[in-house]
PDB file of C-alpha atoms and ligand atoms in Angstrom:
ATOM      1  CA  UNK J  26      32.896  21.395 -41.950  1.00  0.00           C
ATOM      2  CA  UNK J  27      35.031  20.488 -45.107  1.00  0.00           C
ATOM      3  CA  UNK J  28      37.734  22.358 -43.603  1.00  0.00           C
ATOM      4  CA  UNK J  29      37.011  20.042 -40.141  1.00  0.00           C
ATOM      5  CA  UNK J  30      37.240  17.452 -42.097  1.00  0.00           C
ATOM      6  CA  UNK J  31      39.946  18.198 -44.353  1.00  0.00           C
ATOM      7  CA  UNK J  32      42.318  19.026 -40.931  1.00  0.00           C
ATOM      8  CA  UNK J  33      41.504  15.798 -39.091  1.00  0.00           C
ATOM      9  CA  UNK J  34      42.473  13.869 -42.511  1.00  0.00           C
ATOM     10  CA  UNK J  35      46.066  15.185 -42.591  1.00  0.00           C
ATOM     11  CA  UNK J  36      46.062  14.802 -38.656  1.00  0.00           C
ATOM     12  CA  UNK J  37      46.019  11.496 -40.226  1.00  0.00           C
ATOM     13  CA  UNK J  38      42.131  10.780 -38.662  1.00  0.00           C
ATOM     14  CA  UNK J  39      39.200   8.506 -40.966  1.00  0.00           C
ATOM     15  CA  UNK J  40      36.727  11.360 -41.736  1.00  0.00           C
ATOM     16  CA  UNK J  41      33.359  10.510 -41.771  1.00  0.00           C
ATOM     17  CA  UNK J  42      29.666  12.914 -42.302  1.00  0.00           C
ATOM     18  CA  UNK J  43      27.593  12.187 -40.502  1.00  0.00           C
ATOM     19  CA  UNK J  44      24.301  12.553 -41.190  1.00  0.00           C
ATOM     20  CA  UNK J  45      22.190  10.516 -39.293  1.00  0.00           C
ATOM     21  CA  UNK J  46      22.351   7.337 -36.819  1.00  0.00           C
ATOM     22  CA  UNK J  47      23.762   4.418 -38.801  1.00  0.00           C
ATOM     23  CA  UNK J  48      26.457   6.397 -39.395  1.00  0.00           C
ATOM     24  CA  UNK J  49      27.051   7.389 -35.717  1.00  0.00           C
ATOM     25  CA  UNK J  50      27.555   3.965 -34.671  1.00  0.00           C
ATOM     26  CA  UNK J  51      29.883   3.356 -36.039  1.00  0.00           C
ATOM     27  CA  UNK J  52      32.780   6.662 -34.880  1.00  0.00           C
ATOM     28  CA  UNK J  53      34.447   6.794 -32.040  1.00  0.00           C
ATOM     29  CA  UNK J  54      34.136  10.806 -32.302  1.00  0.00           C
ATOM     30  CA  UNK J  55      32.412  13.442 -33.145  1.00  0.00           C
ATOM     31  CA  UNK J  56      33.384  16.856 -34.852  1.00  0.00           C
ATOM     32  CA  UNK J  57      29.911  19.532 -34.218  1.00  0.00           C
ATOM     33  CA  UNK J  58      31.484  22.191 -36.279  1.00  0.00           C
ATOM     34  CA  UNK J  59      30.090  26.219 -36.624  1.00  0.00           C
ATOM     35  CA  UNK J  60      27.481  27.126 -38.759  1.00  0.00           C
ATOM     36  CA  UNK J  61      23.663  27.890 -36.952  1.00  0.00           C
ATOM     37  CA  UNK J  62      23.229  26.735 -33.482  1.00  0.00           C
ATOM     38  CA  UNK J  63      19.348  26.956 -34.374  1.00  0.00           C
ATOM     39  CA  UNK J  64      19.749  24.520 -37.774  1.00  0.00           C
ATOM     40  CA  UNK J  65      21.630  22.378 -35.694  1.00  0.00           C
ATOM     41  CA  UNK J  66      18.774  22.077 -32.909  1.00  0.00           C
ATOM     42  CA  UNK J  67      16.694  20.952 -35.155  1.00  0.00           C
ATOM     43  CA  UNK J  68      18.054  19.167 -37.240  1.00  0.00           C
ATOM     44  CA  UNK J  69      19.591  17.019 -35.383  1.00  0.00           C
ATOM     45  CA  UNK J  70      16.008  16.258 -33.740  1.00  0.00           C
ATOM     46  CA  UNK J  71      14.725  15.385 -37.644  1.00  0.00           C
ATOM     47  CA  UNK J  72      17.041  13.236 -37.798  1.00  0.00           C
ATOM     48  CA  UNK J  73      17.107  11.601 -34.401  1.00  0.00           C
ATOM     49  CA  UNK J  74      20.544  12.634 -33.951  1.00  0.00           C
ATOM     50  CA  UNK J  75      19.519  14.196 -30.259  1.00  0.00           C
ATOM     51  CA  UNK J  76      18.859  11.333 -28.217  1.00  0.00           C
ATOM     52  CA  UNK J  77      21.860   9.013 -30.266  1.00  0.00           C
ATOM     53  CA  UNK J  78      24.492  12.551 -29.166  1.00  0.00           C
ATOM     54  CA  UNK J  79      23.292  13.323 -25.938  1.00  0.00           C
ATOM     55  CA  UNK J  80      24.095   9.608 -25.033  1.00  0.00           C
ATOM     56  CA  UNK J  81      27.825   9.526 -26.682  1.00  0.00           C
ATOM     57  CA  UNK J  82      28.006  12.625 -24.974  1.00  0.00           C
ATOM     58  CA  UNK J  83      27.124  10.985 -20.914  1.00  0.00           C
ATOM     59  CA  UNK J  84      29.584   7.998 -22.237  1.00  0.00           C
ATOM     60  CA  UNK J  85      32.279   9.847 -22.191  1.00  0.00           C
ATOM     61  CA  UNK J  86      32.631  10.786 -26.542  1.00  0.00           C
ATOM     62  CA  UNK J  87      35.338  13.065 -27.870  1.00  0.00           C
ATOM     63  CA  UNK J  88      33.365  16.443 -28.732  1.00  0.00           C
ATOM     64  CA  UNK J  89      35.042  18.580 -30.416  1.00  0.00           C
ATOM     65  CA  UNK J  90      32.203  21.447 -30.954  1.00  0.00           C
ATOM     66  CA  UNK J  91      33.759  25.538 -32.629  1.00  0.00           C
ATOM     67  CA  UNK J  92      31.513  28.296 -32.224  1.00  0.00           C
ATOM     68  CA  UNK J  93      28.295  27.203 -32.874  1.00  0.00           C
ATOM     69  CA  UNK J  94      29.373  23.708 -31.906  1.00  0.00           C
ATOM     70  CA  UNK J  95      30.215  24.697 -28.818  1.00  0.00           C
ATOM     71  CA  UNK J  96      26.371  26.470 -28.182  1.00  0.00           C
ATOM     72  CA  UNK J  97      25.552  22.790 -28.704  1.00  0.00           C
ATOM     73  CA  UNK J  98      27.379  21.517 -25.781  1.00  0.00           C
ATOM     74  CA  UNK J  99      26.962  23.842 -23.189  1.00  0.00           C
ATOM     75  CA  UNK J 100      24.197  23.281 -20.505  1.00  0.00           C
ATOM     76  CA  UNK J 101      23.270  26.545 -21.075  1.00  0.00           C
ATOM     77  CA  UNK J 102      22.468  28.727 -23.315  1.00  0.00           C
ATOM     78  CA  UNK J 103      21.753  31.860 -23.362  1.00  0.00           C
ATOM     79  CA  UNK J 104      19.771  34.363 -25.839  1.00  0.00           C
ATOM     80  CA  UNK J 105      18.491  31.346 -27.632  1.00  0.00           C
ATOM     81  CA  UNK J 106      15.677  31.041 -29.191  1.00  0.00           C
ATOM     82  CA  UNK J 107      12.232  29.997 -28.519  1.00  0.00           C
ATOM     83  CA  UNK J 108      12.256  26.115 -27.865  1.00  0.00           C
ATOM     84  CA  UNK J 109      15.784  26.130 -28.950  1.00  0.00           C
ATOM     85  CA  UNK J 110      18.305  22.987 -27.051  1.00  0.00           C
ATOM     86  CA  UNK J 111      21.658  21.483 -26.889  1.00  0.00           C
ATOM     87  CA  UNK J 112      22.938  19.063 -26.396  1.00  0.00           C
ATOM     88  CA  UNK J 113      24.145  19.664 -23.007  1.00  0.00           C
ATOM     89  CA  UNK J 114      27.873  17.797 -21.197  1.00  0.00           C
ATOM     90  CA  UNK J 115      29.810  20.470 -21.311  1.00  0.00           C
ATOM     91  CA  UNK J 116      29.445  22.482 -17.454  1.00  0.00           C
ATOM     92  CA  UNK J 117      29.094  26.436 -18.868  1.00  0.00           C
ATOM     93  CA  UNK J 118      26.812  29.108 -19.875  1.00  0.00           C
ATOM     94  CA  UNK J 119      27.262  30.443 -23.070  1.00  0.00           C
ATOM     95  CA  UNK J 120      25.929  34.028 -24.734  1.00  0.00           C
ATOM     96  CA  UNK J 121      25.012  33.717 -28.573  1.00  0.00           C
ATOM     97  CA  UNK J 122      26.325  36.654 -30.577  1.00  0.00           C
ATOM     98  CA  UNK J 123      27.639  37.807 -28.013  1.00  0.00           C
ATOM     99  CA  UNK J 124      29.907  40.085 -29.323  1.00  0.00           C
ATOM    100  CA  UNK J 125      27.644  41.804 -31.138  1.00  0.00           C
ATOM    101  CA  UNK J 126      27.691  43.496 -34.126  1.00  0.00           C
ATOM    102  CA  UNK J 127      30.767  46.464 -34.654  1.00  0.00           C
ATOM    103  CA  UNK J 128      33.033  43.448 -34.143  1.00  0.00           C
ATOM    104  CA  UNK J 129      31.052  40.009 -35.559  1.00  0.00           C
ATOM    105  CA  UNK J 130      33.607  39.043 -37.057  1.00  0.00           C
ATOM    106  CA  UNK J 131      37.642  39.278 -36.003  1.00  0.00           C
ATOM    107  CA  UNK J 132      40.850  37.975 -34.770  1.00  0.00           C
ATOM    108  CA  UNK J 133      42.913  37.825 -31.914  1.00  0.00           C
ATOM    109  CA  UNK J 134      45.803  35.488 -30.457  1.00  0.00           C
ATOM    110  CA  UNK J 135      44.686  33.656 -26.950  1.00  0.00           C
ATOM    111  CA  UNK J 136      47.097  32.531 -25.284  1.00  0.00           C
ATOM    112  CA  UNK J 137      46.243  29.163 -24.172  1.00  0.00           C
ATOM    113  CA  UNK J 138      48.705  26.963 -21.931  1.00  0.00           C
ATOM    114  CA  UNK J 139      47.105  23.877 -22.909  1.00  0.00           C
ATOM    115  CA  UNK J 140      48.033  23.948 -25.991  1.00  0.00           C
ATOM    116  CA  UNK J 141      51.184  24.977 -25.637  1.00  0.00           C
ATOM    117  CA  UNK J 142      53.616  28.728 -25.100  1.00  0.00           C
ATOM    118  CA  UNK J 143      52.456  29.564 -29.081  1.00  0.00           C
ATOM    119  CA  UNK J 144      49.299  31.608 -29.005  1.00  0.00           C
ATOM    120  CA  UNK J 145      46.628  30.785 -30.513  1.00  0.00           C
ATOM    121  CA  UNK J 146      45.334  32.121 -33.946  1.00  0.00           C
ATOM    122  CA  UNK J 147      41.809  32.721 -33.809  1.00  0.00           C
ATOM    123  CA  UNK J 148      38.843  33.754 -36.420  1.00  0.00           C
ATOM    124  CA  UNK J 149      36.272  34.414 -34.194  1.00  0.00           C
ATOM    125  CA  UNK J 150      32.876  34.709 -36.828  1.00  0.00           C
ATOM    126  CA  UNK J 151      29.463  35.576 -34.817  1.00  0.00           C
ATOM    127  CA  UNK J 152      30.398  33.625 -31.447  1.00  0.00           C
ATOM    128  CA  UNK J 153      29.324  32.912 -28.623  1.00  0.00           C
ATOM    129  CA  UNK J 154      31.361  34.330 -25.135  1.00  0.00           C
ATOM    130  CA  UNK J 155      31.062  31.622 -22.884  1.00  0.00           C
ATOM    131  CA  UNK J 156      30.019  34.298 -19.987  1.00  0.00           C
ATOM    132  CA  UNK J 157      30.442  30.916 -16.732  1.00  0.00           C
ATOM    133  CA  UNK J 158      32.184  28.095 -16.199  1.00  0.00           C
ATOM    134  CA  UNK J 159      30.436  25.768 -13.871  1.00  0.00           C
ATOM    135  CA  UNK J 160      33.191  23.162 -11.048  1.00  0.00           C
ATOM    136  CA  UNK J 161      32.942  20.618 -12.606  1.00  0.00           C
ATOM    137  CA  UNK J 162      35.081  22.541 -16.673  1.00  0.00           C
ATOM    138  CA  UNK J 163      37.973  24.309 -16.621  1.00  0.00           C
ATOM    139  CA  UNK J 164      38.814  26.953 -18.724  1.00  0.00           C
ATOM    140  CA  UNK J 165      40.881  26.908 -21.813  1.00  0.00           C
ATOM    141  CA  UNK J 166      41.761  30.083 -22.930  1.00  0.00           C
ATOM    142  CA  UNK J 167      40.275  33.883 -22.501  1.00  0.00           C
ATOM    143  CA  UNK J 168      40.645  36.793 -24.947  1.00  0.00           C
ATOM    144  CA  UNK J 169      41.934  39.309 -23.637  1.00  0.00           C
ATOM    145  CA  UNK J 170      39.887  41.342 -21.376  1.00  0.00           C
ATOM    146  CA  UNK J 171      38.684  37.636 -19.274  1.00  0.00           C
ATOM    147  CA  UNK J 172      36.420  36.891 -22.139  1.00  0.00           C
ATOM    148  CA  UNK J 173      36.441  33.527 -21.817  1.00  0.00           C
ATOM    149  CA  UNK J 174      36.517  31.766 -25.355  1.00  0.00           C
ATOM    150  CA  UNK J 175      37.528  27.701 -24.785  1.00  0.00           C
ATOM    151  CA  UNK J 176      36.572  25.321 -22.464  1.00  0.00           C
ATOM    152  CA  UNK J 177      36.805  21.542 -21.716  1.00  0.00           C
ATOM    153  CA  UNK J 178      35.026  18.722 -19.404  1.00  0.00           C
ATOM    154  CA  UNK J 179      36.976  15.387 -20.195  1.00  0.00           C
ATOM    155  CA  UNK J 180      37.176  14.649 -23.832  1.00  0.00           C
ATOM    156  CA  UNK J 181      34.837  16.964 -24.305  1.00  0.00           C
ATOM    157  CA  UNK J 182      36.178  21.046 -25.949  1.00  0.00           C
ATOM    158  CA  UNK J 183      34.367  23.503 -26.583  1.00  0.00           C
ATOM    159  CA  UNK J 184      35.937  26.854 -28.781  1.00  0.00           C
ATOM    160  CA  UNK J 185      33.895  29.608 -29.499  1.00  0.00           C
ATOM    161  CA  UNK J 186      35.778  30.632 -32.958  1.00  0.00           C
ATOM    162  CA  UNK J 187      37.356  28.804 -35.413  1.00  0.00           C
ATOM    163  CA  UNK J 188      40.897  27.058 -35.959  1.00  0.00           C
ATOM    164  CA  UNK J 189      40.165  25.489 -38.883  1.00  0.00           C
ATOM    165  CA  UNK J 190      39.838  28.697 -41.103  1.00  0.00           C
ATOM    166  CA  UNK J 191      42.501  30.059 -39.117  1.00  0.00           C
ATOM    167  CA  UNK J 192      45.691  26.911 -39.497  1.00  0.00           C
ATOM    168  CA  UNK J 193      45.540  25.750 -35.799  1.00  0.00           C
ATOM    169  CA  UNK J 194      45.403  22.645 -35.742  1.00  0.00           C
ATOM    170  CA  UNK J 195      45.830  21.821 -31.688  1.00  0.00           C
ATOM    171  CA  UNK J 196      42.654  21.576 -30.829  1.00  0.00           C
ATOM    172  CA  UNK J 197      42.067  19.252 -33.583  1.00  0.00           C
ATOM    173  CA  UNK J 198      45.363  17.299 -32.241  1.00  0.00           C
ATOM    174  CA  UNK J 199      43.996  17.369 -28.824  1.00  0.00           C
ATOM    175  CA  UNK J 200      40.583  15.592 -29.415  1.00  0.00           C
ATOM    176  CA  UNK J 201      42.284  12.968 -31.578  1.00  0.00           C
ATOM    177  CA  UNK J 202      44.297  12.171 -28.583  1.00  0.00           C
ATOM    178  CA  UNK J 203      40.703  12.096 -26.654  1.00  0.00           C
ATOM    179  CA  UNK J 204      39.485   9.869 -28.615  1.00  0.00           C
ATOM    180  CA  UNK J 205      43.267   8.105 -29.325  1.00  0.00           C
ATOM    181  CA  UNK J 206      42.466   7.415 -25.179  1.00  0.00           C
ATOM    182  CA  UNK J 207      39.624   5.838 -24.868  1.00  0.00           C
ATOM    183  CA  UNK J 208      40.400   3.417 -27.977  1.00  0.00           C
ATOM    184  CA  UNK J 209      42.065  -0.186 -27.241  1.00  0.00           C
ATOM    185  CA  UNK J 210      44.353  -0.028 -30.472  1.00  0.00           C
ATOM    186  CA  UNK J 211      45.808   3.312 -31.728  1.00  0.00           C
ATOM    187  CA  UNK J 212      43.807   3.941 -35.375  1.00  0.00           C
ATOM    188  CA  UNK J 213      41.741   7.536 -34.713  1.00  0.00           C
ATOM    189  CA  UNK J 214      38.780   7.182 -36.971  1.00  0.00           C
ATOM    190  CA  UNK J 215      37.664  10.985 -36.484  1.00  0.00           C
ATOM    191  CA  UNK J 216      34.867  12.285 -38.892  1.00  0.00           C
ATOM    192  CA  UNK J 217      32.817  15.401 -39.689  1.00  0.00           C
ATOM    193  CA  UNK J 218      30.346  16.404 -37.748  1.00  0.00           C
ATOM    194  CA  UNK J 219      31.279  12.631 -36.440  1.00  0.00           C
ATOM    195  CA  UNK J 220      34.577   9.773 -36.359  1.00  0.00           C
ATOM    196  CA  UNK J 221      34.799   5.937 -37.830  1.00  0.00           C
ATOM    197  CA  UNK J 222      36.833   2.939 -37.765  1.00  0.00           C
TER     198      UNK J 222
HETATM  199  N1  LIG Q 329      24.760  32.638 -34.369  1.00  0.00           N
HETATM  200  C1  LIG Q 329      25.822  30.646 -34.486  1.00  0.00           C
HETATM  201  C2  LIG Q 329      25.055  30.838 -33.618  1.00  0.00           C
HETATM  202  O1  LIG Q 329      23.952  31.365 -32.684  1.00  0.00           O
HETATM  203  C3  LIG Q 329      26.683  30.477 -34.100  1.00  0.00           C
HETATM  204  C4  LIG Q 329      28.644  31.530 -35.602  1.00  0.00           C
HETATM  205  C5  LIG Q 329      29.269  29.764 -35.994  1.00  0.00           C
HETATM  206  O2  LIG Q 329      28.994  28.666 -35.493  1.00  0.00           O
HETATM  207  N2  LIG Q 329      29.699  30.829 -36.361  1.00  0.00           N
HETATM  208  O3  LIG Q 329      24.730  29.154 -33.829  1.00  0.00           O
END
């Protein structure tokens, strides 16, 4: 989360950490970081953030979800724990912890044509895999073996890995472009987990 905030600030965004609905109401974009999706799910309900976030996603708020954040954005989650819910918004099926023990953490270079010719250097840490991409979502990037690890749908971006720890800035730039595109005037505002003016 600290890495996301630092990166967004370097890109010129005004970053706020959002824990409560009052804070969330002030932001124009949201980053859902990695961590543990089961915990994010539980805390979002305890702090009454689940409904506001779902509503904001429905209203087109730009969201960047990394790793557990992608799980939270997926419409369908496989290998979830009992009762685990996502916010949804991305027409994809993801599988948690899909890389197995041997390869829980690894780095890989991916081609992500939407971000330019330069490959994305991605760090995977117990990340999910996108097992299927529905008609409303678009694949942004896949591993060499074809497994999808980056998707987009409107202003929602979901990626299985952690660009913020490998110095990759282009997903955050794309997220801020979405934020800016929805604002009447410039001055993007992003925060971790959400952004505000
Ligand atoms: N395995 C975690 C989950 O299911 C995600 C790991 C991560 O975000 N680095 O939420």
